[in-house]
Short mmCIF file of C-alpha atoms and ligand atoms in Angstrom, two decimals:
data_model
loop_
_atom_site.label_atom_id
_atom_site.label_comp_id
_atom_site.label_asym_id
_atom_site.label_seq_id
_atom_site.Cartn_x
_atom_site.Cartn_y
_atom_site.Cartn_z
CA MET T 1 -19.38 7.36 29.02
CA LEU T 2 -19.76 10.83 31.28
CA LYS T 3 -22.28 12.59 30.49
CA PHE T 4 -21.19 16.53 31.08
CA SER T 5 -24.76 17.95 31.16
CA SER T 6 -25.40 16.06 35.01
CA ILE T 7 -21.81 16.09 35.77
CA SER T 8 -20.09 19.25 38.00
CA ILE T 9 -16.32 19.80 37.16
CA LYS T 10 -15.38 18.64 40.72
CA GLY T 11 -17.62 16.05 40.31
CA TYR T 12 -15.57 15.46 36.81
CA LYS T 13 -12.08 15.98 38.35
CA PHE T 14 -12.54 12.71 40.84
CA LYS T 15 -13.97 10.93 38.19
CA ARG T 16 -11.50 11.92 36.48
CA LYS T 17 -8.82 10.31 38.78
CA LEU T 18 -10.40 7.02 39.88
CA ASP T 19 -10.61 6.06 35.41
CA ARG T 20 -7.14 6.59 35.83
CA CYS T 21 -6.58 3.79 38.86
CA ILE T 22 -9.33 1.30 37.58
CA LYS T 23 -9.72 1.87 33.43
CA LEU T 24 -6.38 2.87 32.82
CA PRO T 25 -4.68 -0.17 33.65
CA LYS T 26 -6.86 -2.30 32.26
CA ARG T 27 -6.55 -0.41 28.86
CA ALA T 28 -2.55 -0.94 28.70
CA LEU T 29 -2.99 -4.81 28.74
CA GLY T 30 -5.46 -4.19 26.11
CA LEU T 31 -2.56 -2.00 24.44
CA TYR T 32 -0.02 -4.29 25.03
CA ARG T 33 -1.87 -7.49 23.94
CA GLU T 34 -2.47 -5.93 20.33
CA TYR T 35 0.94 -4.89 19.94
CA PHE T 36 2.22 -8.00 21.53
CA ARG T 37 -0.01 -10.05 18.72
CA ASP T 38 1.05 -7.63 15.51
CA ALA T 39 4.72 -8.17 16.17
CA ASN T 40 3.65 -11.82 16.23
CA LYS T 41 2.21 -11.54 12.20
CA LEU T 42 4.94 -9.42 11.76
CA LEU T 43 7.72 -12.33 12.66
CA LYS T 44 5.32 -14.57 10.55
CA TYR T 45 5.26 -13.48 7.31
CA TYR T 46 7.76 -11.36 7.31
CA MET T 47 9.49 -11.01 3.74
CA TYR T 48 12.68 -12.35 5.70
CA GLY T 49 10.76 -15.54 7.32
CA SER T 50 10.31 -17.44 4.43
CA ASP T 51 11.05 -18.50 1.07
CA LYS T 52 7.26 -18.12 -0.69
CA ARG T 53 7.04 -17.17 -4.37
CA LYS T 54 5.99 -13.97 -3.28
CA SER T 55 9.18 -13.44 -0.66
CA ILE T 56 11.54 -13.21 -2.98
CA GLU T 57 9.57 -10.82 -5.63
CA TYR T 58 9.55 -8.85 -3.12
CA LYS T 59 13.63 -8.76 -2.75
CA ILE T 60 13.81 -8.75 -6.48
CA LEU T 61 12.17 -5.46 -6.59
CA MET T 62 14.30 -4.13 -4.19
CA ASP T 63 17.42 -5.41 -5.62
CA VAL T 64 15.51 -4.34 -9.47
CA HIS T 65 15.20 -0.88 -7.07
CA SER T 66 18.35 -0.66 -5.71
CA LEU T 67 20.05 -0.60 -9.69
CA GLU T 68 17.65 1.52 -11.00
CA LYS T 69 18.92 4.19 -7.89
CA GLY T 70 22.36 3.34 -9.09
CA MET T 71 21.19 3.63 -13.53
CA CYS T 72 19.78 7.57 -12.69
CA MET T 73 23.33 8.91 -11.03
CA THR T 74 25.61 10.54 -13.46
CA THR T 75 28.67 8.97 -11.89
CA GLU T 76 31.50 7.81 -13.74
CA THR T 77 32.68 4.53 -11.50
CA SER T 78 30.63 1.26 -11.95
CA PHE T 79 28.16 0.37 -9.39
CA GLY T 80 25.76 -2.20 -8.62
CA TYR T 81 28.05 -5.61 -7.94
CA LYS T 82 26.86 -6.81 -5.03
CA LYS T 83 23.49 -5.78 -5.84
CA CYS T 84 23.55 -7.78 -9.39
CA GLN T 85 24.75 -11.07 -7.12
CA ASN T 86 22.21 -10.80 -4.75
CA LEU T 87 19.45 -10.54 -8.18
CA LEU T 88 21.36 -12.90 -9.02
CA PHE T 89 20.79 -15.38 -6.10
CA HIS T 90 17.50 -14.55 -5.89
CA LEU T 91 16.51 -15.06 -9.38
CA ASN T 92 18.57 -18.42 -9.28
CA LEU T 93 16.43 -19.38 -6.32
CA TYR T 94 12.84 -18.11 -7.70
CA ASN T 95 13.35 -20.10 -10.95
CA GLU T 96 14.75 -23.49 -8.73
CA MET T 97 11.23 -23.28 -6.43
CA TYR T 98 8.56 -21.54 -8.40
CA SER T 99 10.48 -22.75 -12.51
CA LYS T 100 6.53 -22.56 -13.74
CA PHE T 101 5.92 -18.98 -13.07
CA VAL T 102 9.15 -16.81 -13.86
CA GLU T 103 7.66 -15.47 -17.02
CA SER T 104 4.64 -14.42 -16.35
CA SER T 105 5.74 -12.54 -12.55
CA THR T 106 6.47 -8.77 -13.42
CA PRO T 107 9.20 -8.59 -10.54
CA PHE T 108 11.18 -12.41 -11.78
CA LEU T 109 11.26 -10.13 -15.56
CA MET T 110 11.90 -6.69 -14.15
CA GLY T 111 14.98 -8.70 -12.73
CA VAL T 112 16.59 -10.27 -15.79
CA ALA T 113 15.51 -7.01 -17.50
CA ILE T 114 17.10 -5.27 -15.43
CA LEU T 115 20.32 -7.46 -15.46
CA VAL T 116 20.01 -6.75 -19.16
CA ARG T 117 20.15 -2.82 -18.87
CA TRP T 118 23.02 -2.84 -17.01
CA ILE T 119 25.00 -4.86 -18.81
CA GLU T 120 24.56 -2.84 -21.32
CA ILE T 121 25.59 0.22 -19.32
CA SER T 122 28.62 -1.60 -17.87
CA GLU T 123 29.29 -2.40 -21.74
CA GLU T 124 28.20 1.60 -23.43
CA ARG T 125 30.71 2.70 -19.83
CA GLY T 126 33.86 0.22 -20.41
CA TRP T 127 33.95 -1.51 -17.36
CA SER T 128 33.20 -4.97 -18.66
CA LYS T 129 36.06 -6.27 -17.71
CA THR T 130 34.90 -7.55 -14.38
CA GLN T 131 34.19 -11.07 -13.73
CA VAL T 132 30.44 -10.03 -12.08
CA TYR T 133 29.64 -9.03 -15.83
CA LEU T 134 31.61 -11.76 -16.79
CA THR T 135 28.48 -13.96 -14.70
CA VAL T 136 25.53 -11.82 -15.73
CA LYS T 137 26.36 -11.65 -18.69
CA LYS T 138 27.01 -15.42 -19.27
CA TRP T 139 23.79 -16.03 -17.28
CA ILE T 140 21.53 -13.50 -18.64
CA GLU T 141 22.79 -15.56 -22.81
CA ALA T 142 22.33 -18.91 -20.82
CA ASN T 143 18.65 -17.50 -20.07
CA PRO T 144 16.75 -16.11 -23.01
CA TYR T 145 13.04 -14.83 -21.82
CA SER T 146 11.02 -12.26 -23.20
CA LEU T 147 10.67 -8.97 -22.11
CA LYS T 148 8.68 -7.06 -24.05
CA SER T 149 6.49 -6.17 -21.12
CA VAL T 150 8.42 -4.49 -19.07
CA ARG T 151 10.05 -1.51 -18.92
CA VAL T 152 13.51 -0.73 -16.45
CA GLY T 153 16.79 1.82 -15.98
CA SER T 154 15.89 5.27 -16.12
CA TYR T 155 14.28 7.62 -18.42
CA LEU T 156 14.19 11.47 -18.33
CA HIS T 157 11.34 11.88 -17.19
CA GLU T 158 9.49 16.04 -18.30
CA TYR T 159 7.11 18.25 -15.87
CA ASN T 160 4.72 20.00 -17.89
CA PRO T 161 3.73 23.79 -16.31
CA ASP T 162 0.16 23.81 -18.82
CA ASN T 163 -1.36 20.71 -17.12
CA ARG T 164 -3.33 21.96 -14.20
CA ASP T 165 -6.04 18.92 -13.84
CA TYR T 166 -4.57 17.72 -10.67
CA ASP T 167 -5.52 21.09 -9.33
CA ALA T 168 -8.87 19.86 -9.65
CA ILE T 169 -9.41 16.98 -9.09
CA ILE T 170 -7.92 17.11 -5.64
CA ARG T 171 -10.33 20.46 -4.41
CA SER T 172 -13.69 18.88 -5.88
CA ARG T 173 -12.98 15.28 -4.30
CA ALA T 174 -15.85 15.63 -1.17
CA THR T 175 -16.51 11.86 1.42
CA SER T 176 -19.45 11.13 0.43
CA ARG T 177 -22.00 8.62 1.44
CA LEU T 178 -24.92 8.28 -1.51
CA TYR T 179 -24.88 6.82 -4.06
CA SER T 180 -26.85 5.93 -6.54
CA ASN T 181 -28.42 2.46 -8.03
CA ARG T 182 -26.13 2.26 -11.01
CA PRO T 183 -24.00 -0.31 -9.72
CA LEU T 184 -20.11 0.34 -10.44
CA THR T 185 -18.15 -0.53 -14.01
CA THR T 186 -16.13 -3.08 -14.12
CA GLU T 187 -14.07 -1.14 -17.08
CA ASP T 188 -14.36 1.97 -14.30
CA ILE T 189 -13.20 -0.01 -11.92
CA GLU T 190 -10.18 -1.81 -13.28
CA ALA T 191 -9.47 1.52 -15.19
CA CYS T 192 -8.76 3.70 -11.89
CA VAL T 193 -7.21 0.06 -10.04
CA GLU T 194 -5.06 0.94 -13.44
CA LEU T 195 -4.41 4.63 -12.37
CA THR T 196 -3.80 3.74 -8.21
CA LEU T 197 -0.91 1.53 -10.03
CA SER T 198 2.00 4.55 -10.27
CA THR T 199 1.37 4.60 -5.90
CA PRO T 200 4.70 4.84 -5.47
CA SER T 201 5.87 3.19 -2.74
CA ALA T 202 8.75 1.82 -0.53
CA CYS T 203 11.49 0.19 -2.86
CA ASN T 204 9.01 -0.12 -5.81
CA ARG T 205 7.58 -3.21 -3.77
CA GLN T 206 4.04 -2.41 -4.78
CA MET T 207 2.49 -4.15 -1.64
CA CYS T 208 -0.77 -2.98 -1.41
CA LYS T 209 -3.82 -4.54 -3.09
CA ILE T 210 -7.78 -4.19 -3.25
CA TYR T 211 -10.68 -5.90 -3.34
CA SER T 212 -13.33 -5.16 -4.49
CA PHE T 213 -17.61 -6.05 -2.82
CA SER T 214 -20.38 -6.13 -4.68
CA ASN T 215 -22.03 -8.71 -3.15
CA GLN T 216 -24.46 -7.92 -0.71
CA SER T 217 -23.65 -10.63 2.08
CA LYS T 218 -19.93 -9.73 2.25
CA LYS T 219 -21.25 -6.35 1.68
CA ASP T 220 -23.41 -6.63 4.51
CA LYS T 221 -20.42 -8.60 6.70
CA LEU T 222 -18.26 -5.21 5.97
CA SER T 223 -21.04 -2.87 7.31
CA SER T 224 -21.77 -4.62 10.21
CA VAL T 225 -18.01 -4.16 11.45
CA LEU T 226 -17.41 -0.87 10.67
CA THR T 227 -17.57 1.26 12.73
CA GLY T 228 -18.33 4.62 11.20
CA THR T 229 -21.68 3.18 9.04
CA THR T 230 -23.91 6.35 9.93
CA GLY T 231 -26.60 7.57 7.33
CA LEU T 232 -24.02 5.65 4.93
CA ASP T 233 -26.17 4.05 2.21
CA LYS T 234 -25.63 0.45 2.88
CA GLN T 235 -27.56 -0.58 -0.30
CA ASN T 236 -26.43 0.93 -2.96
CA ILE T 237 -22.64 1.47 -1.47
CA HIS T 238 -19.90 -0.43 -3.28
CA TYR T 239 -17.25 -1.40 -0.94
CA PHE T 240 -13.28 -1.89 -1.31
CA VAL T 241 -10.31 -3.26 1.42
CA ILE T 242 -7.08 -1.59 0.99
CA THR T 243 -4.81 -4.21 1.93
CA TYR T 244 -0.58 -4.74 2.41
CA ASP T 245 1.52 -8.15 1.82
CA ILE T 246 3.17 -9.11 5.22
CA ALA T 247 6.05 -10.19 3.42
CA ALA T 248 6.63 -6.92 1.74
CA LEU T 249 7.99 -6.02 5.43
CA GLY T 250 11.53 -6.35 6.08
CA GLY T 251 12.44 -6.27 9.84
CA VAL T 252 11.13 -3.73 12.82
CA GLY T 253 12.11 -0.76 11.74
CA GLU T 254 9.24 -1.23 9.05
CA ARG T 255 6.38 -2.22 11.00
CA ASN T 256 4.44 0.41 10.61
CA GLN T 257 6.06 1.03 6.23
CA GLY T 258 2.66 -0.95 5.65
CA TYR T 259 0.09 1.61 6.66
CA PHE T 260 2.36 4.24 4.95
CA ASN T 261 1.84 2.48 1.57
CA SER T 262 -1.80 1.63 1.97
CA GLY T 263 -2.67 5.26 2.75
CA LEU T 264 -0.62 6.75 -0.22
CA PHE T 265 -2.09 3.36 -2.44
CA ALA T 266 -5.56 4.43 -1.09
CA MET T 267 -5.84 8.42 -1.78
CA ASN T 268 -3.92 7.91 -4.62
CA PHE T 269 -7.36 5.55 -5.82
CA VAL T 270 -10.26 7.61 -4.50
CA ASN T 271 -9.03 10.47 -5.82
CA SER T 272 -9.34 7.93 -9.24
CA LEU T 273 -12.52 6.94 -8.86
CA HIS T 274 -13.42 10.38 -8.27
CA SER T 275 -12.06 11.32 -11.01
CA ARG T 276 -14.31 8.88 -13.24
CA GLY T 277 -17.88 10.53 -11.18
CA ILE T 278 -17.57 7.56 -8.54
CA GLY T 279 -17.53 9.12 -4.90
CA THR T 280 -15.90 7.11 -1.80
CA CYS T 281 -15.93 7.28 1.77
CA PHE T 282 -12.83 6.40 4.18
CA MET T 283 -14.07 4.01 6.81
CA GLN T 284 -12.72 2.88 9.85
CA PHE T 285 -12.62 0.07 11.75
CA ASP T 286 -12.03 -1.01 15.30
CA SER T 287 -9.55 -2.54 14.33
CA THR T 288 -8.37 -6.00 16.66
CA VAL T 289 -6.52 -8.71 15.31
CA LYS T 290 -9.23 -10.76 16.49
CA LEU T 291 -11.52 -8.93 14.95
CA GLU T 292 -9.19 -8.21 11.53
CA ASN T 293 -8.50 -12.04 11.29
CA LYS T 294 -12.48 -12.89 11.60
CA LEU T 295 -13.02 -10.28 8.65
CA LYS T 296 -9.98 -11.54 6.18
CA LEU T 297 -11.55 -15.26 6.54
CA ASP T 298 -15.38 -13.39 6.51
CA LEU T 299 -13.99 -11.73 2.83
CA GLY T 300 -11.51 -14.29 1.88
CA ILE T 301 -8.24 -12.25 2.37
CA SER T 302 -5.15 -14.22 3.28
CA ASP T 303 -3.80 -14.03 6.56
CA ASP T 304 -0.80 -12.61 5.14
CA GLU T 305 -2.19 -9.32 5.06
CA ARG T 306 -3.28 -7.31 7.12
CA ILE T 307 -6.44 -4.15 6.30
CA ALA T 308 -5.56 -0.99 6.06
CA VAL T 309 -8.69 0.62 5.67
CA ALA T 310 -12.03 0.16 3.46
CA ILE T 311 -13.56 2.65 1.17
CA GLY T 312 -17.35 3.11 0.46
CA ALA T 313 -17.98 3.69 -2.58
CA GLY T 314 -20.65 4.21 -5.62
CA TYR T 315 -21.36 7.04 -8.56
CA TYR T 316 -22.79 10.49 -7.55
CA LEU T 317 -25.75 11.36 -7.14
CA ASP T 318 -26.89 14.79 -9.44
CA GLU T 319 -26.90 16.51 -6.18
CA SER T 320 -26.15 15.62 -1.95
CA ILE T 321 -25.50 17.53 0.76
CA ILE T 322 -22.33 16.87 2.78
CA PRO T 323 -20.21 17.88 5.97
CA CYS T 324 -18.31 21.43 4.75
CA SER T 325 -15.54 19.94 7.19
CA GLN T 326 -13.44 23.06 6.90
CA ARG T 327 -9.21 22.48 7.18
CA LYS T 328 -7.32 24.05 9.23
CA ARG T 329 -5.66 27.64 7.40
CA VAL T 330 -1.91 27.13 6.04
CA ASN T 331 0.26 28.40 8.79
CA GLU T 332 -1.01 26.13 11.24
CA ILE T 333 -0.32 23.02 9.77
CA LEU T 334 3.35 24.31 7.85
CA VAL T 335 6.56 24.44 10.10
CA MET T 336 9.17 26.69 8.13
CA ASP T 337 12.40 26.73 9.33
CA GLU T 338 14.23 30.34 10.02
C1 FMN U 1 -8.90 6.95 7.82
C2 FMN U 1 -9.95 7.58 8.15
C3 FMN U 1 -11.09 7.26 8.13
C4 FMN U 1 -12.18 7.67 8.01
N1 FMN U 1 -13.56 7.39 8.40
C5 FMN U 1 -14.21 7.33 8.59
C6 FMN U 1 -16.09 6.20 8.35
O1 FMN U 1 -15.45 5.77 9.06
N2 FMN U 1 -17.34 7.14 8.41
C7 FMN U 1 -17.17 7.72 7.42
O2 FMN U 1 -18.27 8.56 7.58
N3 FMN U 1 -16.12 8.80 7.24
C8 FMN U 1 -15.04 8.91 7.62
N4 FMN U 1 -14.12 8.89 6.81
C9 FMN U 1 -14.57 10.12 6.35
C10 FMN U 1 -13.50 11.21 6.35
O3 FMN U 1 -15.02 11.94 8.14
C11 FMN U 1 -13.64 12.75 6.32
O4 FMN U 1 -12.35 12.02 5.39
C12 FMN U 1 -14.04 14.44 6.54
O5 FMN U 1 -14.18 14.47 6.88
C13 FMN U 1 -12.69 15.21 5.77
O6 FMN U 1 -13.77 15.47 4.70
P1 FMN U 1 -14.13 15.75 3.12
O7 FMN U 1 -13.42 13.79 2.98
O8 FMN U 1 -15.28 15.58 2.55
O9 FMN U 1 -12.83 16.16 3.06
C14 FMN U 1 -12.64 8.73 7.61
C15 FMN U 1 -12.03 9.65 6.21
C16 FMN U 1 -10.32 8.82 6.48
C17 FMN U 1 -9.24 9.80 5.75
#
C-alpha cells in the first residue's frame, strides 16, 4: 500500500512502473484463474447441461413465457406451435422423471395451464384444425391436473396515477448499519419475500433465492467473510444472502444474467423490508470461487447456486446517524440522444 503522505510524485511514478512489471502479471493471473473457475461452474450446472428437476422446470418456464408473449399480441395469425411441442416434450419428460412432484411444482402446473389457455384461444379464433392443436388437446384430456393455484396467459394491466407511495418508499430508504435488538419476525420476513416475488426475471425463470440467518454462529461466519463490516451492529444484525441458480442459465451469453437478476431481486427485497420498518445494508464480500465454495458449505447453500450479495438487516432504531451519500445530478448520468 502506498503511503501518499511520505512519497514524492516522482517516487510515486517510479513505484507505479515497478507495480506494472511485478504486480500486474500476478493480478492478471488471478483474474484469469477466477474466470476459468467461473466457466467451470457454469458448464457444470447450466440449464442445458442436465435433466435435473429444476433444469426441466426452467425450460418449462421459458416455454410458458414465450407462449404468454404470443397471447399478448393482437395479431390474428396463429402462434406457438413449436413452443407447444417443446413444452409437451418437457412436461412429459418431467412427468416421467419426477412424477411425484407434478402436483406441487408451480412451473409444471404453469406449463399445463398455458396449454389449456392456448387451446381456448385456438378455439376462440378458429385455429383448431391443426395437428398440434389435436395433440395438445388430447394430452390435456389425458392429464387432468388441478390448476386453481396458477394464473397464466395475459391480462389487462391498468395504471393508477393517484398511487404515488412508491416515490416515498424509494426516497426514504438509506443504508442502516445499526439495528434495534428486537428480532425480525417470521411474519415480516415472509411478507417481504412475498412482495419480492413480484420482481421481474429473465423469461420469468425466477432463479433467485433468499437465505435467512438469525443463528449467531452462522452470523459470525458471515461477519468474518464479509469485507465492509465496520460500523455494523454484528450482534443485533439479521443476515440475508441472495443467491441465483446456475441451472437457470442458458449458456455463455447468459453468464452475467444471474448477477443482474439477483440485483433487481435484492433491491426489491430491500425496499420491501424498508417499507415495513426494517433497515438494511447490502454487504459485499471479496469473492473468489474458493472462498464462496467454503461459505456455501458453512451456510448450507448448494454448490449449483452462486452467492450474489449478502444483506444485513434489523428493525430501525428510533434515530441513527447515517452518511449523507450525496447522489450525482441527473445530467451527470442521463445521456439523451440529440
Ligand atoms: C452491492 C453493494 C454492496 C455494498 N457493500 C457494503 C458493505 O460491504 N459495507 C457497507 O457498510 N455498506 C455497503 N453498501 C452500502 C453502500 O455503501 C450504500 O448503499 C451507499 O453508500 C449509498 O448509501 P445509501 O444506501 O444510504 O443510499 C453496499 C451497497 C451495495 C449496493
